[in-house]
Amino acid sequence: MSEPSSLLNRMLDKVEKVGNKLPDPAVMFFGLLIIVWVASFLLSGVQFDAVHPLTGENVGITNLLSGAEMADFLANMVGTFMGFAPLGVVLVAMLGVGVAERSGFINVAIKLMLNVTPKLLLTPVLILIAIVSHTAVDAGYVLVIPLGGVIFYAAGRHPLAGIAAAFAGVSGGFSANFVPSAIDPLLQGFTETAAKILDPSVQLNPLNNYFFTAASSIVVILVGWYLTDRVIEPRLSKTPIDGDQEDMPALDDVTPRDRKAFYAGVITMVLGLVALYFAATAENTPLAASDGKLASYGAPLMQMIVPLIFLLFILPGIVHGYISGTFKTSQDVIGAMTKSMEGMAYYMVMAFFCALFIKAFGDSNLGILLSIKGAAFLSSLELSGGVTMVGIIILVAFINLFVGSASAKWALISPIFVPMLMQLGYSPDLTQAAYRVGDSTSNIITPLLPYFPLVVLYCQRYVKGTGIGSLVALMLPFTVSLLVIWSAFFVLYWMAGIPLGIQANYVYPAG
């Protein structure tokens, strides 16, 4: 396997060196919190000509250092931490995954998968699994990304390359999926609301971008496959694996007893899925939303994805553990759960400061101001539709470095972009598709992504010296390549006139 070009190596080494000089993520988030406080104080008296697109009111910066705001911040500190969405997702899912891993269920599954997957196809299969994991909301972050490292290590490849490939599929390709997910109706709802500002009669299908996002999956897989095998892994060849050997996946053969235990665990998982299917398809199922739809964002089924991950891994894990002999008493099961939580202690410290920073950043209105000003600037350039669409992709990718939530960003800027481009003859469906490309590509290089510190932690399992800069340097080729290639694919797809999705159009009004 040849090394990537020396120029690229030097550039990435520079990024890694500079990035690793940043303080520990927990300290960095605390520092950013201080910066937000000071900036909110300095800008609170400034009058901005930015109008909130949803409320119609002028956006002003809130002084977070005022007595009332500081008292509110301290009074709600515990609630802010406990309400930090990724924290509960990670901890609950890891309790179940931890049991499945410690029992040997996951390791046996990986070994059997390696036996049937050609080594050449290991990378694309991993990225494919990562992309499909979007259907389960944030499951990819707590399940697929760490498994990427385990799978590559078990196959004799560098585990950080596996983590990078999985991270690229889960987060860098967030808007690419063969399977519809809750994000589809969520974004469509904001798009339709924005379109009604200009035309109250507009109605959009929740799967108005489905054909494009499904085709985009192929682009993400091919780009990720090439970069992982030709750029990332050769560069990692000089990075020694110095993690604790006891935490590394075992490479021994699958014994007949382990195979029997694994099949029993799989049967348990399948029975659970069958039970879920009948419960979801039953008449008047309580798993559907009030309108009867299972895939609606507010449907209980969509809200219980993480608990389902917990159950669908802990139950097979327990069955596998008892049959294989890994678990002998209930204390062994509790011990496995405890061990998995010990590994999350560092993440919880980082999550505490991350939650406080994100809360302060939102309360200050600095993120809103940044989004509105950036969108208004692009609108003022009065560029052609095609150039504007690419400009939207680039702008969204930049804003995503500071405001990570896909729905929050679209809620803010869709009322500007959607009506503006409708007046130029471009459909809301097309504008939403452009947004989704930009929203995905820069996820993997921003430390402000709530799951970014968790991915650093996954890497440290194998290479103890991994820092923020290491991960940014690892993922930067994915971001740049996806931003360029995916944008070009978007334009070509548009020019070819291939349908964007169900009941979707390229032009407004529809011909």
Coordinates of C-alpha atoms in Angstrom, one line a residue:
M1 CA 0.0 0.0 0.0
S2 CA 1.7 3.2 -1.2
E3 CA 2.0 6.3 0.9
P4 CA 0.0 9.4 0.1
S5 CA 1.8 12.3 -1.5
S6 CA 4.4 13.9 0.6
L7 CA 2.8 17.3 0.2
L8 CA -0.5 16.0 1.5
N9 CA 1.3 14.2 4.3
R10 CA 3.1 17.5 5.3
M11 CA -0.2 19.4 5.2
L12 CA -2.0 16.9 7.4
D13 CA 0.9 16.6 9.8
K14 CA 0.8 20.4 10.2
V15 CA -2.9 20.3 10.9
E16 CA -2.4 17.5 13.4
K17 CA 0.5 19.3 15.1
V18 CA -1.4 22.6 15.4
G19 CA -4.6 20.9 16.4
N20 CA -2.9 18.8 19.1
K21 CA -1.6 22.0 20.7
L22 CA -5.2 22.8 21.5
P23 CA -6.0 22.2 25.2
D24 CA -7.9 19.1 26.3
P25 CA -11.5 19.1 24.9
A26 CA -13.0 19.8 28.4
V27 CA -10.7 22.8 28.9
M28 CA -11.4 24.0 25.3
F29 CA -15.1 23.9 25.9
F30 CA -14.7 25.8 29.1
G31 CA -12.5 28.4 27.3
L32 CA -15.2 28.8 24.6
L33 CA -17.8 29.3 27.3
I34 CA -15.7 32.2 28.7
I35 CA -15.3 33.6 25.2
V36 CA -19.1 33.5 24.7
W37 CA -19.7 35.2 28.0
V38 CA -17.3 38.0 27.2
A39 CA -18.5 38.4 23.6
S40 CA -22.1 38.5 24.8
F41 CA -21.2 41.3 27.2
L42 CA -19.3 43.3 24.6
L43 CA -22.0 42.9 21.9
S44 CA -25.1 43.2 24.0
G45 CA -25.4 46.9 23.5
V46 CA -24.9 46.8 19.7
Q47 CA -27.9 47.2 17.4
F48 CA -27.9 44.6 14.5
D49 CA -30.1 44.9 11.5
A50 CA -30.7 41.1 11.5
V51 CA -34.3 40.0 11.7
H52 CA -35.2 36.6 13.0
P53 CA -37.0 34.8 10.1
L54 CA -39.4 32.9 12.3
T55 CA -40.4 35.7 14.8
G56 CA -39.9 38.7 12.6
E57 CA -38.1 40.5 15.5
N58 CA -34.7 42.0 15.5
V59 CA -32.0 39.7 16.8
G60 CA -30.0 41.1 19.7
I61 CA -27.2 39.6 21.7
T62 CA -28.1 38.7 25.3
N63 CA -25.6 39.7 28.0
L64 CA -24.9 36.4 29.7
L65 CA -22.8 38.2 32.4
S66 CA -25.8 40.1 33.7
G67 CA -26.9 39.2 37.2
A68 CA -30.2 37.6 36.1
E69 CA -28.6 35.6 33.3
M70 CA -25.8 34.3 35.5
A71 CA -28.2 33.4 38.2
D72 CA -30.3 31.5 35.7
F73 CA -27.2 29.8 34.3
L74 CA -26.1 28.5 37.8
A75 CA -29.6 27.6 38.8
N76 CA -30.1 25.4 35.7
M77 CA -26.5 24.0 35.4
V78 CA -27.5 20.5 36.6
G79 CA -30.5 20.5 34.3
T80 CA -28.4 21.7 31.4
F81 CA -26.0 18.8 31.9
M82 CA -28.7 16.2 32.5
G83 CA -30.6 17.5 29.5
F84 CA -27.6 17.3 27.1
A85 CA -29.1 15.0 24.5
P86 CA -26.0 13.0 23.4
L87 CA -25.3 12.1 27.1
G88 CA -28.3 10.0 27.6
V89 CA -28.1 8.5 24.1
V90 CA -24.5 7.4 24.7
L91 CA -24.8 6.1 28.2
V92 CA -28.0 4.1 27.7
A93 CA -26.8 2.6 24.4
M94 CA -23.4 1.8 25.8
L95 CA -24.9 -0.1 28.7
G96 CA -26.4 -2.6 26.3
V97 CA -23.6 -2.6 23.8
G98 CA -21.1 -3.0 26.7
V99 CA -22.8 -6.2 27.8
A100 CA -22.8 -7.5 24.2
E101 CA -19.1 -6.7 23.9
R102 CA -17.9 -8.0 27.2
S103 CA -19.9 -11.3 26.8
G104 CA -18.1 -11.9 23.5
F105 CA -21.2 -11.6 21.3
I106 CA -19.9 -8.7 19.2
N107 CA -16.4 -10.1 18.9
V108 CA -17.7 -13.4 17.6
A109 CA -20.0 -11.6 15.2
I110 CA -17.0 -9.6 13.9
K111 CA -14.9 -12.7 13.4
L112 CA -17.7 -14.5 11.5
M113 CA -18.3 -11.5 9.4
L114 CA -14.6 -11.3 8.5
N115 CA -14.8 -14.9 7.4
V116 CA -17.4 -14.1 4.7
T117 CA -16.3 -10.5 3.8
P118 CA -13.4 -10.3 1.3
K119 CA -10.7 -8.1 2.7
L120 CA -11.0 -5.9 -0.4
L121 CA -14.6 -5.1 0.4
L122 CA -14.2 -4.5 4.2
T123 CA -14.0 -0.7 3.9
P124 CA -17.1 -0.2 1.6
V125 CA -19.2 -2.6 3.7
L126 CA -18.3 -0.7 6.9
I127 CA -19.2 2.6 5.3
L128 CA -22.5 1.1 4.0
I129 CA -23.4 0.0 7.5
A130 CA -22.5 3.4 8.8
I131 CA -24.7 5.1 6.3
V132 CA -27.7 2.8 7.0
S133 CA -27.2 3.5 10.8
H134 CA -28.7 7.0 10.3
T135 CA -32.1 5.3 10.3
A136 CA -31.5 4.7 14.0
V137 CA -30.8 8.4 14.7
D138 CA -27.6 8.5 16.7
A139 CA -26.9 4.8 16.9
G140 CA -24.0 5.1 14.5
Y141 CA -22.0 7.2 16.9
V142 CA -22.2 4.8 19.8
L143 CA -22.3 1.5 17.9
V144 CA -20.9 1.6 14.3
I145 CA -17.9 4.0 14.8
P146 CA -16.3 2.0 17.7
L147 CA -17.0 -1.2 15.8
G148 CA -15.1 0.3 12.8
G149 CA -12.0 0.3 14.9
V150 CA -12.7 -3.2 16.3
I151 CA -13.3 -4.7 12.8
F152 CA -10.2 -3.2 11.2
Y153 CA -8.0 -4.2 14.2
A154 CA -9.4 -7.8 14.1
A155 CA -8.6 -7.9 10.3
G156 CA -5.0 -6.8 10.9
R157 CA -5.5 -3.3 9.7
H158 CA -5.0 0.0 11.5
P159 CA -8.0 0.5 13.8
L160 CA -8.0 4.3 13.4
A161 CA -8.6 3.9 9.7
G162 CA -11.7 1.9 10.5
I163 CA -12.9 4.5 12.9
A164 CA -12.3 7.2 10.3
A165 CA -14.2 5.3 7.6
A166 CA -17.1 4.7 9.9
F167 CA -17.1 8.3 11.1
A168 CA -17.1 9.5 7.5
G169 CA -20.2 7.3 6.8
V170 CA -22.1 8.1 9.9
S171 CA -21.5 11.8 10.1
G172 CA -19.8 13.0 6.9
G173 CA -22.4 11.2 4.9
F174 CA -25.3 12.1 7.3
S175 CA -27.6 13.1 4.4
A176 CA -26.9 10.0 2.4
N177 CA -29.1 7.0 3.0
F178 CA -30.8 4.2 1.2
V179 CA -33.3 3.9 4.0
P180 CA -35.7 6.8 5.0
S181 CA -35.1 8.2 8.5
A182 CA -36.7 10.7 10.9
I183 CA -34.5 13.5 9.6
D184 CA -36.5 13.4 6.3
P185 CA -39.9 14.6 7.6
L186 CA -38.1 16.9 10.1
L187 CA -36.3 18.9 7.4
Q188 CA -39.3 18.7 5.1
G189 CA -41.5 20.3 7.7
F190 CA -39.2 23.4 8.0
T191 CA -38.9 23.6 4.2
E192 CA -42.7 23.5 3.7
T193 CA -43.2 26.2 6.4
A194 CA -40.6 28.4 4.7
A195 CA -42.2 27.9 1.3
K196 CA -45.6 28.9 2.6
I197 CA -44.2 32.3 3.4
L198 CA -44.4 32.9 -0.4
D199 CA -47.0 30.4 -1.4
P200 CA -49.4 29.2 1.3
S201 CA -50.6 26.4 -1.1
V202 CA -47.3 24.6 -1.2
Q203 CA -47.2 21.0 0.0
L204 CA -44.1 18.9 0.0
N205 CA -43.6 15.1 0.5
P206 CA -41.5 14.0 3.5
L207 CA -39.4 11.9 1.0
N208 CA -38.9 14.8 -1.4
N209 CA -35.1 14.2 -1.4
Y210 CA -35.1 10.4 -1.1
F211 CA -33.8 9.5 -4.6
F212 CA -31.0 12.0 -4.4
T213 CA -29.9 10.9 -0.9
A214 CA -30.0 7.3 -1.9
A215 CA -27.8 8.0 -5.0
S216 CA -25.6 10.1 -2.7
S217 CA -24.9 7.0 -0.6
I218 CA -23.0 5.5 -3.6
V219 CA -20.9 8.7 -3.8
V220 CA -20.1 8.7 -0.1
I221 CA -19.1 5.0 -0.2
L222 CA -16.8 5.4 -3.2
V223 CA -15.1 8.5 -1.8
G224 CA -14.7 7.0 1.6
W225 CA -13.4 3.7 0.2
Y226 CA -10.7 5.4 -1.9
L227 CA -9.6 7.8 0.9
T228 CA -9.5 5.2 3.6
D229 CA -7.5 2.7 1.6
R230 CA -5.3 5.0 -0.4
V231 CA -4.8 8.1 1.8
I232 CA -5.7 7.5 5.4
E233 CA -4.4 4.0 6.1
P234 CA -1.0 4.5 4.4
R235 CA -0.6 7.7 6.5
L236 CA -1.4 5.8 9.6
S237 CA 1.3 3.2 8.9
K238 CA 3.7 5.2 11.0
T239 CA 1.3 5.6 13.9
P240 CA 2.0 2.8 16.5
I241 CA -0.9 1.1 18.2
D242 CA -0.1 1.6 21.9
G243 CA -3.5 1.0 23.6
D244 CA -4.0 -1.3 26.5
Q245 CA -3.9 -4.9 25.2
E246 CA -6.7 -6.0 27.5
D247 CA -9.1 -3.7 25.8
M248 CA -8.2 -4.9 22.3
P249 CA -10.5 -7.4 20.5
A250 CA -9.3 -10.9 20.7
L251 CA -8.0 -12.5 17.5
D252 CA -8.4 -16.2 18.5
D253 CA -10.6 -18.6 16.5
V254 CA -14.3 -19.0 17.1
T255 CA -14.8 -22.2 19.2
P256 CA -17.9 -24.4 18.7
R257 CA -19.2 -23.3 22.1
D258 CA -18.9 -19.6 21.1
R259 CA -20.5 -20.3 17.8
K260 CA -23.5 -22.0 19.5
A261 CA -23.7 -19.1 22.0
F262 CA -23.6 -16.6 19.1
Y263 CA -26.4 -18.3 17.2
A264 CA -28.5 -18.4 20.4
G265 CA -27.9 -14.6 20.8
V266 CA -28.8 -13.9 17.2
I267 CA -32.1 -15.9 17.6
T268 CA -32.8 -13.8 20.7
M269 CA -32.2 -10.6 18.7
V270 CA -34.3 -11.8 15.8
L271 CA -37.2 -12.8 18.1
G272 CA -37.0 -9.3 19.6
L273 CA -37.2 -7.7 16.1
V274 CA -40.1 -9.9 15.1
A275 CA -42.0 -8.9 18.3
L276 CA -41.2 -5.3 17.5
Y277 CA -42.5 -5.7 13.9
F278 CA -45.9 -7.2 15.1
A279 CA -46.2 -4.5 17.7
A280 CA -45.5 -1.7 15.2
T281 CA -47.9 -3.1 12.5
A282 CA -50.7 -4.0 14.8
E283 CA -54.0 -2.0 14.4
N284 CA -54.0 1.1 16.5
T285 CA -50.4 0.5 17.6
P286 CA -49.2 2.8 20.4
L287 CA -45.9 3.1 18.5
A288 CA -47.3 5.3 15.8
A289 CA -47.9 9.1 16.0
S290 CA -51.3 10.6 16.3
D291 CA -51.6 10.6 12.5
G292 CA -50.9 6.8 12.4
K293 CA -47.4 7.2 10.8
L294 CA -44.6 5.1 12.3
A295 CA -41.8 7.1 10.6
S296 CA -43.1 10.5 11.8
Y297 CA -40.5 12.4 13.9
G298 CA -42.9 12.5 16.9
A299 CA -43.9 8.8 16.7
P300 CA -43.0 6.8 19.9
L301 CA -41.2 4.3 17.7
M302 CA -38.8 7.0 16.5
Q303 CA -38.3 8.3 20.1
M304 CA -37.5 4.8 21.5
I305 CA -34.6 3.9 19.1
V306 CA -32.0 4.2 21.8
P307 CA -33.9 2.0 24.3
L308 CA -34.4 -0.5 21.5
I309 CA -30.7 -0.6 20.9
F310 CA -30.2 -1.2 24.6
L311 CA -32.6 -4.1 24.6
L312 CA -31.5 -5.6 21.2
F313 CA -27.9 -5.8 22.4
I314 CA -28.2 -6.5 26.1
L315 CA -30.5 -9.5 25.7
P316 CA -28.5 -11.3 23.1
G317 CA -25.3 -10.4 25.1
I318 CA -26.7 -12.0 28.2
V319 CA -27.8 -15.2 26.3
H320 CA -24.4 -15.4 24.6
G321 CA -22.6 -14.8 27.9
Y322 CA -24.3 -17.6 29.8
I323 CA -24.1 -20.1 27.0
S324 CA -20.4 -19.4 26.3
G325 CA -19.5 -19.3 29.9
T326 CA -18.4 -15.7 30.0
F327 CA -21.2 -14.9 32.4
K328 CA -21.9 -17.3 35.3
T329 CA -23.9 -15.1 37.6
S330 CA -26.0 -11.9 37.4
Q331 CA -23.0 -10.1 39.0
D332 CA -21.0 -10.8 35.8
V333 CA -23.7 -9.0 33.8
I334 CA -23.7 -6.0 36.1
G335 CA -19.9 -6.1 36.1
A336 CA -19.9 -5.8 32.3
M337 CA -22.3 -2.8 32.4
T338 CA -20.1 -1.2 35.1
K339 CA -17.0 -1.8 33.0
S340 CA -18.5 -0.1 30.0
M341 CA -19.4 2.9 32.2
E342 CA -15.9 3.2 33.5
G343 CA -14.7 3.8 30.0
M344 CA -17.2 6.6 29.6
A345 CA -16.0 8.7 32.6
Y346 CA -13.8 10.9 30.5
Y347 CA -16.5 11.5 28.0
M348 CA -18.9 12.6 30.8
V349 CA -16.4 15.2 32.0
M350 CA -16.1 16.6 28.4
A351 CA -19.9 16.4 27.9
F352 CA -20.4 18.5 31.0
F353 CA -18.4 21.5 29.7
C354 CA -19.7 20.9 26.1
A355 CA -23.3 21.1 27.3
L356 CA -22.7 24.3 29.2
F357 CA -21.0 25.9 26.2
I358 CA -23.7 24.9 23.7
K359 CA -26.4 26.2 26.1
A360 CA -24.6 29.6 26.5
F361 CA -23.9 29.9 22.8
G362 CA -27.6 29.4 22.0
D363 CA -28.9 31.7 24.8
S364 CA -26.5 34.5 23.7
N365 CA -28.0 34.5 20.1
L366 CA -24.5 34.6 18.7
G367 CA -25.2 31.4 16.6
I368 CA -28.5 32.9 15.3
L369 CA -26.8 36.1 14.3
L370 CA -24.0 34.3 12.6
S371 CA -26.5 32.1 10.6
I372 CA -28.7 35.1 9.5
K373 CA -25.8 37.4 8.6
G374 CA -24.2 34.7 6.5
A375 CA -27.4 33.8 4.7
A376 CA -28.2 37.4 4.1
F377 CA -24.7 38.1 2.6
L378 CA -25.1 35.2 0.2
S379 CA -28.5 36.4 -0.8
S380 CA -27.2 40.0 -1.4
L381 CA -24.7 38.7 -4.0
E382 CA -27.6 38.0 -6.4
L383 CA -25.8 35.1 -8.1
S384 CA -27.3 32.7 -10.6
G385 CA -29.2 29.7 -9.2
G386 CA -26.5 27.1 -9.8
V387 CA -23.8 29.2 -8.2
T388 CA -26.1 30.2 -5.4
M389 CA -26.9 26.5 -4.7
V390 CA -23.2 25.7 -4.5
G391 CA -22.7 28.8 -2.4
I392 CA -25.4 27.6 0.0
I393 CA -23.6 24.3 0.3
I394 CA -20.3 26.0 1.2
L395 CA -22.0 28.5 3.6
V396 CA -23.9 25.7 5.4
A397 CA -20.7 23.7 5.7
F398 CA -19.0 26.7 7.3
I399 CA -22.0 27.5 9.7
N400 CA -22.0 23.8 10.6
L401 CA -18.6 24.3 12.3
F402 CA -20.4 26.4 14.9
V403 CA -24.0 25.3 14.9
G404 CA -24.2 21.6 14.7
S405 CA -27.9 20.8 14.8
A406 CA -29.2 20.1 11.3
S407 CA -32.8 21.1 12.2
A408 CA -31.8 24.2 14.1
K409 CA -29.7 25.6 11.2
W410 CA -32.5 24.8 8.7
A411 CA -35.1 26.4 10.9
L412 CA -33.1 29.6 10.9
I413 CA -32.0 29.9 7.3
S414 CA -34.7 28.1 5.3
P415 CA -37.1 31.1 5.6
I416 CA -34.5 33.2 3.8
F417 CA -33.2 30.7 1.2
V418 CA -36.4 28.9 0.3
P419 CA -38.6 31.9 -0.6
M420 CA -35.7 33.7 -2.2
L421 CA -34.9 30.8 -4.6
M422 CA -38.6 30.2 -5.3
Q423 CA -38.7 33.8 -6.7
L424 CA -35.9 32.8 -9.0
G425 CA -37.8 29.7 -10.2
Y426 CA -36.1 27.1 -8.1
S427 CA -38.2 24.6 -6.0
P428 CA -38.0 24.2 -2.2
D429 CA -37.1 20.5 -2.9
L430 CA -33.9 21.5 -4.7
T431 CA -32.9 24.1 -2.0
Q432 CA -33.4 21.5 0.7
A433 CA -31.2 19.0 -1.2
A434 CA -28.4 21.6 -1.4
Y435 CA -28.7 22.3 2.3
R436 CA -28.3 18.6 3.1
V437 CA -25.1 18.3 1.2
G438 CA -23.5 21.2 3.1
D439 CA -24.9 20.1 6.4
S440 CA -23.1 16.7 6.2
T441 CA -19.6 17.4 4.9
S442 CA -18.1 19.4 7.8
N443 CA -19.6 17.4 10.7
I444 CA -16.4 15.3 10.9
I445 CA -13.9 18.2 11.5
T446 CA -15.6 20.3 14.1
P447 CA -14.8 19.7 17.7
L448 CA -18.2 21.4 18.5
L449 CA -20.0 18.3 17.2
P450 CA -21.4 16.9 20.5
Y451 CA -20.1 13.4 19.6
F452 CA -16.6 14.6 18.5
P453 CA -15.0 14.1 21.9
L454 CA -16.5 10.6 22.0
V455 CA -14.8 9.7 18.7
V456 CA -11.5 11.0 20.1
L457 CA -12.1 8.7 23.0
Y458 CA -12.6 5.7 20.6
C459 CA -9.3 6.5 18.9
Q460 CA -7.4 6.8 22.3
R461 CA -8.4 3.2 22.9
Y462 CA -5.8 2.2 20.3
V463 CA -3.5 5.2 20.1
K464 CA -3.2 6.9 23.5
G465 CA -1.8 10.1 22.1
T466 CA -4.8 10.9 19.9
G467 CA -6.0 14.5 20.3
I468 CA -8.4 16.8 18.6
G469 CA -5.8 17.7 16.0
S470 CA -5.1 14.0 15.2
L471 CA -8.8 13.4 14.5
V472 CA -9.3 16.6 12.5
A473 CA -6.2 15.7 10.4
L474 CA -7.6 12.2 10.0
M475 CA -11.0 13.5 8.7
L476 CA -10.0 16.6 6.8
P477 CA -9.4 14.7 3.5
F478 CA -13.0 13.3 3.8
T479 CA -14.5 16.7 4.3
V480 CA -12.7 18.4 1.4
S481 CA -13.3 15.5 -1.0
L482 CA -16.9 15.1 -0.1
L483 CA -17.5 18.9 -0.3
V484 CA -16.1 19.1 -3.8
I485 CA -17.3 15.7 -5.2
W486 CA -20.7 15.7 -3.6
S487 CA -21.3 19.3 -4.7
A488 CA -20.3 18.4 -8.3
F489 CA -22.5 15.3 -8.1
F490 CA -25.4 17.5 -6.9
V491 CA -25.0 19.8 -9.9
L492 CA -24.7 16.9 -12.4
Y493 CA -27.7 15.2 -10.9
W494 CA -29.7 18.4 -11.3
M495 CA -28.5 18.9 -14.9
A496 CA -29.5 15.3 -15.7
G497 CA -33.0 16.0 -14.5
I498 CA -33.1 12.8 -12.4
P499 CA -36.0 13.0 -9.9
L500 CA -35.0 14.3 -6.5
G501 CA -37.5 12.3 -4.6
I502 CA -41.2 11.5 -4.3
Q503 CA -43.5 14.3 -5.7
A504 CA -40.4 16.5 -5.9
N505 CA -39.7 19.2 -8.5
Y506 CA -36.7 21.2 -9.6
V507 CA -38.6 24.3 -10.7
Y508 CA -41.2 26.6 -9.1
P509 CA -44.0 26.8 -9.9
A510 CA -44.0 23.1 -11.0
G511 CA -44.5 22.8 -14.7

